[in-house]
Coordinates of C-alpha atoms and ligand atoms in Angstrom, one line a residue:
X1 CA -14.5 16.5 8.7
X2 CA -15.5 13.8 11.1
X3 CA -13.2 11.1 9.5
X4 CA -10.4 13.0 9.8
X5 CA -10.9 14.4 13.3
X6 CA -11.6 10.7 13.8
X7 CA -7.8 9.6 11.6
X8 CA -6.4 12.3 13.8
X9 CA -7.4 10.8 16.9
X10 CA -6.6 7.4 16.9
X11 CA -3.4 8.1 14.7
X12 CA -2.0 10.2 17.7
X13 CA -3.0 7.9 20.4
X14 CA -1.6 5.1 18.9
X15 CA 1.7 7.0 18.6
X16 CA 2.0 7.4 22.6
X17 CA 4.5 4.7 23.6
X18 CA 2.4 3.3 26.6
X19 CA -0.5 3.0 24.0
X20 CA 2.0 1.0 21.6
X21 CA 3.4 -0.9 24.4
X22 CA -0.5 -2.5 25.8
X23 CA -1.0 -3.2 22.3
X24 CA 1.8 -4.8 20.9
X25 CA 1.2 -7.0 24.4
X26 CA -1.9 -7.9 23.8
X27 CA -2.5 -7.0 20.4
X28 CA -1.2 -9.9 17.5
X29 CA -4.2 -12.1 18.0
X30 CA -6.5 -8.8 16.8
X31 CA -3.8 -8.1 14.4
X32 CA -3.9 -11.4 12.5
X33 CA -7.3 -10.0 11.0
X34 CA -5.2 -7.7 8.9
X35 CA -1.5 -9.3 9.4
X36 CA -1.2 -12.3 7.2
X37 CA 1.7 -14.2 9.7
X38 CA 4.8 -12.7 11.3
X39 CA 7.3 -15.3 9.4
X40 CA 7.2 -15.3 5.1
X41 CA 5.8 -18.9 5.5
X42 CA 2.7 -17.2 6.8
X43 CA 2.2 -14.8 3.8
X44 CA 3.0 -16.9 1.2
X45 CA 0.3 -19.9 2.3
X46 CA -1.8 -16.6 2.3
X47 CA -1.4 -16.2 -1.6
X48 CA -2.1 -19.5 -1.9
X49 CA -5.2 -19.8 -0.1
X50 CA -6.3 -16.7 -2.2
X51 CA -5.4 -18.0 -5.6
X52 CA -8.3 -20.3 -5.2
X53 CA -10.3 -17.9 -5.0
X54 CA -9.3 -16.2 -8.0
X55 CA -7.9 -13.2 -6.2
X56 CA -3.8 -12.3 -6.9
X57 CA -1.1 -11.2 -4.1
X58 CA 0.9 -8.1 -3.2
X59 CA 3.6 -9.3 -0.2
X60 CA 4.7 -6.7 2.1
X61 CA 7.7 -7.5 4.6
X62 CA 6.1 -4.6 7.2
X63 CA 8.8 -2.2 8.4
X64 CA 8.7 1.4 8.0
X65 CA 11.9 3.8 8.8
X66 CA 15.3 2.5 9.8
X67 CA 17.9 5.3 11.3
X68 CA 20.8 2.7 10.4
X69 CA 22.4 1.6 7.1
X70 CA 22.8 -2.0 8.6
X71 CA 18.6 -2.4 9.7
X72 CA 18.7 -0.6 6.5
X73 CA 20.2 -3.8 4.5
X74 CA 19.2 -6.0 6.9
X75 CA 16.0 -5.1 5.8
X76 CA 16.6 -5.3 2.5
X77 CA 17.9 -8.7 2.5
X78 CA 14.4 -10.0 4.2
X79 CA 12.8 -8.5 0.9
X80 CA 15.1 -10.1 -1.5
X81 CA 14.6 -13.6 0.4
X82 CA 10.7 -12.7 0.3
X83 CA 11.2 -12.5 -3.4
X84 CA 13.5 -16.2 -3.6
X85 CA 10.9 -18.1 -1.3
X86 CA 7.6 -16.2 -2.9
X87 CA 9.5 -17.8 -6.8
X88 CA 10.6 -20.7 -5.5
X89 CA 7.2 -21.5 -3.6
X90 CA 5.6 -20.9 -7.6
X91 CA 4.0 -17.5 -6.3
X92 CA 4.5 -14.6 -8.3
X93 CA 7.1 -12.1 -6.5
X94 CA 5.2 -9.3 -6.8
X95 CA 5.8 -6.9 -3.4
X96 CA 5.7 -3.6 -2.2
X97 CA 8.7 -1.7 -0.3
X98 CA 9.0 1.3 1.8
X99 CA 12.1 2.9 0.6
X100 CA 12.5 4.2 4.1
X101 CA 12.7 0.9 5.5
X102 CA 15.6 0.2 2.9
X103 CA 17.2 3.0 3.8
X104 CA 16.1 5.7 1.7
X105 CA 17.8 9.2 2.8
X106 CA 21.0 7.9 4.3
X107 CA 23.7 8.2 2.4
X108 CA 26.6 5.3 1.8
X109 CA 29.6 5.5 -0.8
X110 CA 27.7 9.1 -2.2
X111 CA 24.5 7.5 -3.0
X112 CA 21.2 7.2 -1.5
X113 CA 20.8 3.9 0.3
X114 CA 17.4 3.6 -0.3
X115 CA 18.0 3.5 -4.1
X116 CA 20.8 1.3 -3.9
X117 CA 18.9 -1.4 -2.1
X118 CA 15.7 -0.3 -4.2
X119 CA 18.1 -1.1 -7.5
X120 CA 18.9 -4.5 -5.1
X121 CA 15.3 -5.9 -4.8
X122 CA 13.7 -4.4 -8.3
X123 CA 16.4 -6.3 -10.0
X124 CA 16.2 -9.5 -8.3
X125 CA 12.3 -8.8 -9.1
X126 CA 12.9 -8.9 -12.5
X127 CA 15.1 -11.5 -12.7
X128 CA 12.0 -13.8 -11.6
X129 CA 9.5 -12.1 -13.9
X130 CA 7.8 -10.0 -10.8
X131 CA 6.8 -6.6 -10.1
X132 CA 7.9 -4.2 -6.9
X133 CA 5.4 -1.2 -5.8
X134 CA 7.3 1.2 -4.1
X135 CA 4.7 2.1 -1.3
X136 CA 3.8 6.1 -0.4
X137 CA 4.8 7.0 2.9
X138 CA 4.4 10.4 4.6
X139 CA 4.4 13.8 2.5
X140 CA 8.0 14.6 3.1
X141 CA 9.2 11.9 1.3
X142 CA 7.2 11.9 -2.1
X143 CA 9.1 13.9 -3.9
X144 CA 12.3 11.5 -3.2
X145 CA 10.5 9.0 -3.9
X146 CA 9.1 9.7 -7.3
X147 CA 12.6 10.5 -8.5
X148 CA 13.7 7.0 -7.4
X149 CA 11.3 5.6 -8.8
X150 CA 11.9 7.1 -12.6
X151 CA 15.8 6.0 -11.8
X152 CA 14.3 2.4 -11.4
X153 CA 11.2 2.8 -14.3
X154 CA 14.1 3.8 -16.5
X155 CA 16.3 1.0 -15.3
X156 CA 14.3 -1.7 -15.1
X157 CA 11.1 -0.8 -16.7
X158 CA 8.1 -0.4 -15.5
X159 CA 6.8 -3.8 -16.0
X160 CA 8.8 -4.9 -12.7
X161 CA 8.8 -1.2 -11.0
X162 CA 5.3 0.7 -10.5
X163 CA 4.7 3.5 -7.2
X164 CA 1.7 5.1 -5.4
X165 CA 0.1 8.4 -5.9
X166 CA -1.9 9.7 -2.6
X167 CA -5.4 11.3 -4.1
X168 CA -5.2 13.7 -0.4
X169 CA -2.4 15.8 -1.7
X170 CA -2.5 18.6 -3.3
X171 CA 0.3 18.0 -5.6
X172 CA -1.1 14.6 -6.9
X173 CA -2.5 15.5 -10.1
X174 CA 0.9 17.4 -10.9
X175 CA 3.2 14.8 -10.3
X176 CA 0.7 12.3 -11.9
X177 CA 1.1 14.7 -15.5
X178 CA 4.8 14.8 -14.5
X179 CA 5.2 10.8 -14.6
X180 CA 2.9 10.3 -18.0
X181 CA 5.8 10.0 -20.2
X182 CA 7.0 7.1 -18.3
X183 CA 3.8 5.4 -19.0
X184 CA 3.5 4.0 -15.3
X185 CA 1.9 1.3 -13.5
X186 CA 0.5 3.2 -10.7
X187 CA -1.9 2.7 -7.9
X188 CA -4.0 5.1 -6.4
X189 CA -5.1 5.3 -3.0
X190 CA -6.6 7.9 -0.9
X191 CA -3.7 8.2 1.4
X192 CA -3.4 6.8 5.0
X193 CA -1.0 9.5 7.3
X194 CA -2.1 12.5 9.0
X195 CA -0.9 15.2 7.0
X196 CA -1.3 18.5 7.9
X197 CA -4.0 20.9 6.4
X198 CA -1.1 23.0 4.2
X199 CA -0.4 19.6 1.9
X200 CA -3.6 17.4 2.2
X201 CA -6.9 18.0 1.9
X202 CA -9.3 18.0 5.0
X203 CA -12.5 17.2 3.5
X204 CA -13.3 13.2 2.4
X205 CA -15.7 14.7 -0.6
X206 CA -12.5 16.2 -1.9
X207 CA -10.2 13.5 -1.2
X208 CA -13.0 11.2 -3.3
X209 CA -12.8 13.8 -6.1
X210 CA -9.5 13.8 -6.2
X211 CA -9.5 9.9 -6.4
X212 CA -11.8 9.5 -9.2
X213 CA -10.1 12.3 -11.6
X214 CA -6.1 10.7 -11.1
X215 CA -7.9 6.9 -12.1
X216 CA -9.9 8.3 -14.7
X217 CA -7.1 10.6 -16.0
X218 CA -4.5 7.4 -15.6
X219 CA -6.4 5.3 -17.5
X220 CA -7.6 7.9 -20.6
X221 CA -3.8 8.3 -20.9
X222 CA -4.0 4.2 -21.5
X223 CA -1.4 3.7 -18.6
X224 CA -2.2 0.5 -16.4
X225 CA -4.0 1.2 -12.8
X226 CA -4.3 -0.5 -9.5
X227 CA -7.7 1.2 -7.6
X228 CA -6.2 0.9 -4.3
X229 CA -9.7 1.2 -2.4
X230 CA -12.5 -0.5 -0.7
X231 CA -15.4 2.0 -1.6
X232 CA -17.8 0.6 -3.4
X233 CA -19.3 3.7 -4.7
X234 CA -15.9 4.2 -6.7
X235 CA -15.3 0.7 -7.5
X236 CA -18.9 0.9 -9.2
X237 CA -18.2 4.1 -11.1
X238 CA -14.4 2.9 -12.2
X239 CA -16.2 0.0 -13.9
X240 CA -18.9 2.0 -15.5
X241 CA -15.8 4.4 -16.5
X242 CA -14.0 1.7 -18.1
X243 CA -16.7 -0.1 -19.7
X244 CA -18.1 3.9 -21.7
X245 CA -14.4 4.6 -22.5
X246 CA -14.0 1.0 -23.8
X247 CA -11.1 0.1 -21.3
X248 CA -10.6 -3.0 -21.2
X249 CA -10.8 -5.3 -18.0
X250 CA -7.1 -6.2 -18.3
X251 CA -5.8 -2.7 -18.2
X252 CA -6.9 -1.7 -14.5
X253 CA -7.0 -4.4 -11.1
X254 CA -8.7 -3.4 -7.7
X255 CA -6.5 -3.6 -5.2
X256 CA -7.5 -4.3 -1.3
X257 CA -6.0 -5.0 1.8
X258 CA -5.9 -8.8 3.4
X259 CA -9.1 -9.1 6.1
X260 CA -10.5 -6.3 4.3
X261 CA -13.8 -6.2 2.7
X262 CA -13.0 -10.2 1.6
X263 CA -16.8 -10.5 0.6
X264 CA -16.5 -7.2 -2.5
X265 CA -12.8 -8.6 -3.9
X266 CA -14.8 -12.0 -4.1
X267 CA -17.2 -10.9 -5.5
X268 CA -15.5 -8.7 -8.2
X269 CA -13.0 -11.6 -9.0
X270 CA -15.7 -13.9 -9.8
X271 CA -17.3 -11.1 -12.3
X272 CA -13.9 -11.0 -13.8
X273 CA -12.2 -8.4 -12.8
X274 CA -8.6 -8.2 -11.5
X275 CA -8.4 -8.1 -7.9
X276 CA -5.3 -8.4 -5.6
X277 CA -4.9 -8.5 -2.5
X278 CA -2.3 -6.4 0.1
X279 CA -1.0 -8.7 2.4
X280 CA 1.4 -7.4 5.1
X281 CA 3.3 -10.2 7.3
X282 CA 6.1 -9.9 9.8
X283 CA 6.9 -9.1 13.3
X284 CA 7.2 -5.4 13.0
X285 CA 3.0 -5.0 12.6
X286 CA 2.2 -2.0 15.2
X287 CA 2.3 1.3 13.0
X288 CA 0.5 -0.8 10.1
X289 CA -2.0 -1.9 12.3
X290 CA -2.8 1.7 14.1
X291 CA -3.3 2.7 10.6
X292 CA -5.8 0.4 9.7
X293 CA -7.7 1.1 13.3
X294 CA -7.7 4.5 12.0
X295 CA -9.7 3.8 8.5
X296 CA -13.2 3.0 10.4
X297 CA -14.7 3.7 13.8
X298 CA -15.8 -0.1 13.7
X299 CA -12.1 -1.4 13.9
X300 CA -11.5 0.2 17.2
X301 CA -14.7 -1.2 19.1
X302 CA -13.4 -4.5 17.4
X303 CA -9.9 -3.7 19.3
X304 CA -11.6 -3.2 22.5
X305 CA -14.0 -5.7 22.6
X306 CA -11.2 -8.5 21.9
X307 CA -9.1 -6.6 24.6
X308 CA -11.8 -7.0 27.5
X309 CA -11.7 -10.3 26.6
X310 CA -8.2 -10.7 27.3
Ligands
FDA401 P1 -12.5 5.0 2.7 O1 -11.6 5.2 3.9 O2 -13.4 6.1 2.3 O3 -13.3 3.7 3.0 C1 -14.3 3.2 2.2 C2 -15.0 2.0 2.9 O4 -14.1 0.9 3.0 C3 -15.4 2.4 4.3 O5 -16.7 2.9 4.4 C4 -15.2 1.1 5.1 O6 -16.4 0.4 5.0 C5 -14.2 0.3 4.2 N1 -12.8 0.3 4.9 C6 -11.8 1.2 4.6 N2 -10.7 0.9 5.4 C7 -11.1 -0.1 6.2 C8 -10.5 -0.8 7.2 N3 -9.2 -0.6 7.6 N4 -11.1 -1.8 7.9 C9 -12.4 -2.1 7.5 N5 -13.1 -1.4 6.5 C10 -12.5 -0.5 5.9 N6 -1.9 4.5 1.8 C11 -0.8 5.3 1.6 O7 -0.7 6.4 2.2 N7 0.3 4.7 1.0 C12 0.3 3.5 0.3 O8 1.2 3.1 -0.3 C13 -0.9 2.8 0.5 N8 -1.1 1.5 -0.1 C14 -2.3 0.9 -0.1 C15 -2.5 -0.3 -0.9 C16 -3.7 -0.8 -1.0 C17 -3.9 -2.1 -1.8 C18 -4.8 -0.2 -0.3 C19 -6.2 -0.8 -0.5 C20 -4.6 0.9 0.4 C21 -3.4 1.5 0.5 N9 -3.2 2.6 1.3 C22 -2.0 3.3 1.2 C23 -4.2 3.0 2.3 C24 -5.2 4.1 1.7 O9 -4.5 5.3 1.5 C25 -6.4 4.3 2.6 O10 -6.0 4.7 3.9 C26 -7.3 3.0 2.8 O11 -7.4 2.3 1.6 C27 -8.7 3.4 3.2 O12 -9.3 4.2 2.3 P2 -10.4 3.6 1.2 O13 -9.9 4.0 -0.1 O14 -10.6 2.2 1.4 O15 -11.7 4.5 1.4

């Protein structure tokens, strides 16, 4: 109950304008701990430097809802040149995307933009052999965002299209039964908005709960899953899950964020396991950022501290 009185607190002072606006001022050099570089440069050197370490890359171009179809495609087209510099800089294009920062729910020519660009960037995707995760936003949009992403698994396949399913929500388990026949790629994360107490759960032992049953049920239906998480107290009790139900290492990864717990994603790529790494770049960092501040009481003394020091 703490946590999320905590989540609540920082999530809606960081949406007050004069907040964002002292921040975003004096805010990048604090935000490089979890902001990989504001240009693609940045994010793909970033890859690099973890690939010698054993640990994998997921780019994300940070930008959340656009109100107009041309940020909309703008948008779009910084993806699809993500995806031609991550191939032709030999990194594998695998991404994530907010279909809301494609344009999902305006509509051009009688379709859904966000689907039309989201057909765009998981083809190109393809093309070079990569993967696009189709990020979870807010609780208002899941439900158009699991159709579009069965239009693209059916399109494209899921080998080069996977989503996220949020462990806070009530629904989750549902529409986790309601994808199986897909067979999906699909990672699993806790959930990072404040959603209200009618949709999400309020309590961090059920949110856990929650978490464990959708990977363990993922994975007994022999479906490939990223554990989107940095606590250790799941990570050791996915492994043990595996290991009794004979799954083998290759058919789950742990997924963390950049500048997050580095030392545990070392330390579970050198035992072998997959681990990959989220890493956000570009200039549009704020609302990532004030999510991350959110996570852990720690992160905003660390915010403070680097802001009385000018
Ligand atoms: P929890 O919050 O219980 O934290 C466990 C431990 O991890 C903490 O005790 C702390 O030590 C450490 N920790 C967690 N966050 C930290 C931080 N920011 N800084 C420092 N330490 C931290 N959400 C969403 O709604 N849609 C999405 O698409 C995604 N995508 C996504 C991808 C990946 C790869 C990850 C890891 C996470 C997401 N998330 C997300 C965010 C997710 O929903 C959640 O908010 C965070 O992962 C934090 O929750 P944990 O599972 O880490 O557990």
């Amino acid at each position: 109950m703490i946590d999320q009185i905590y989540r609540k607190a920082v999530l809606t002072v960081s949406g007050q304008k004069f907040v964002e606006n002292i921040v975003r001022k004096q805010g990048w050099g604090l935000a490089q701990r979890f902001v990989a570089g504001e240009e693609v440069e940045g994010a793909i050197a970033a890859v690099k430097e973890l690939d010698a370490e054993g640990i994998q890359g997921n780019l994300d171009l940070l930008g959340e809802f656009v109100a107009s179809p041309e940020k909309a495609n703008e948008f779009a087209e910084k993806v699809l040149h993500l995806l031609d510099a991550a191939h032709a800089a030999g990194v594998m294009p695998y991404a994530s995307v907010k279909l809301s920062a494609v344009g999902q729910g305006q509509t051009v020519d009688g379709q859904d933009l966000g689907l039309t660009n989201g057909r765009r960037i998981v083809g190109k995707a393809r093309e070079y052999g990569g993967f696009i995760c189709l990020d979870m936003e807010d609780h208002p949009r899941v439900d158009q965002t699991l159709s579009q992403f069965r239009t693209l698994a059916e399109e494209f396949g899921t080998q080069h299209v996977g989503t996220v399913l949020q462990s806070y929500l009530y629904r989750t388990e549902a529409d986790r039964d309601s994808l199986d026949d897909l067979s999906p790629n699909l990672r699993i994360v806790k959930g990072a908005y404040l959603e209200p107490e009618s949709v999400a759960m309020p309590d961090k032992a059920d949110v856990d709960a929650s978490y464990r049953k959708l990977v363990y049920a993922h994975m007994k239906a022999g479906n490939y899953v990223n554990i989107g998480t940095h606590d250790e107290s799941i990570i050791e009790d996915v492994k043990h899950f595996a290991l009794a139900h004979g799954i083998e290492k290759d058919a789950y990864e742990f997924q963390m964020l950049y500048g997050v717990r580095r030392d545990l994603q070392k330390e579970l790529a050198a035992a072998g396991y997959r681990v990959r790494a989220y890493i956000p770049y570009g200039r549009d960092w704020y609302p990532y950022f004030s999510r991350r501040i959110a996570e852990r009481p720690a992160n905003v003394m660390f915010i403070l501290k680097g802001m009385l020091k000018g």
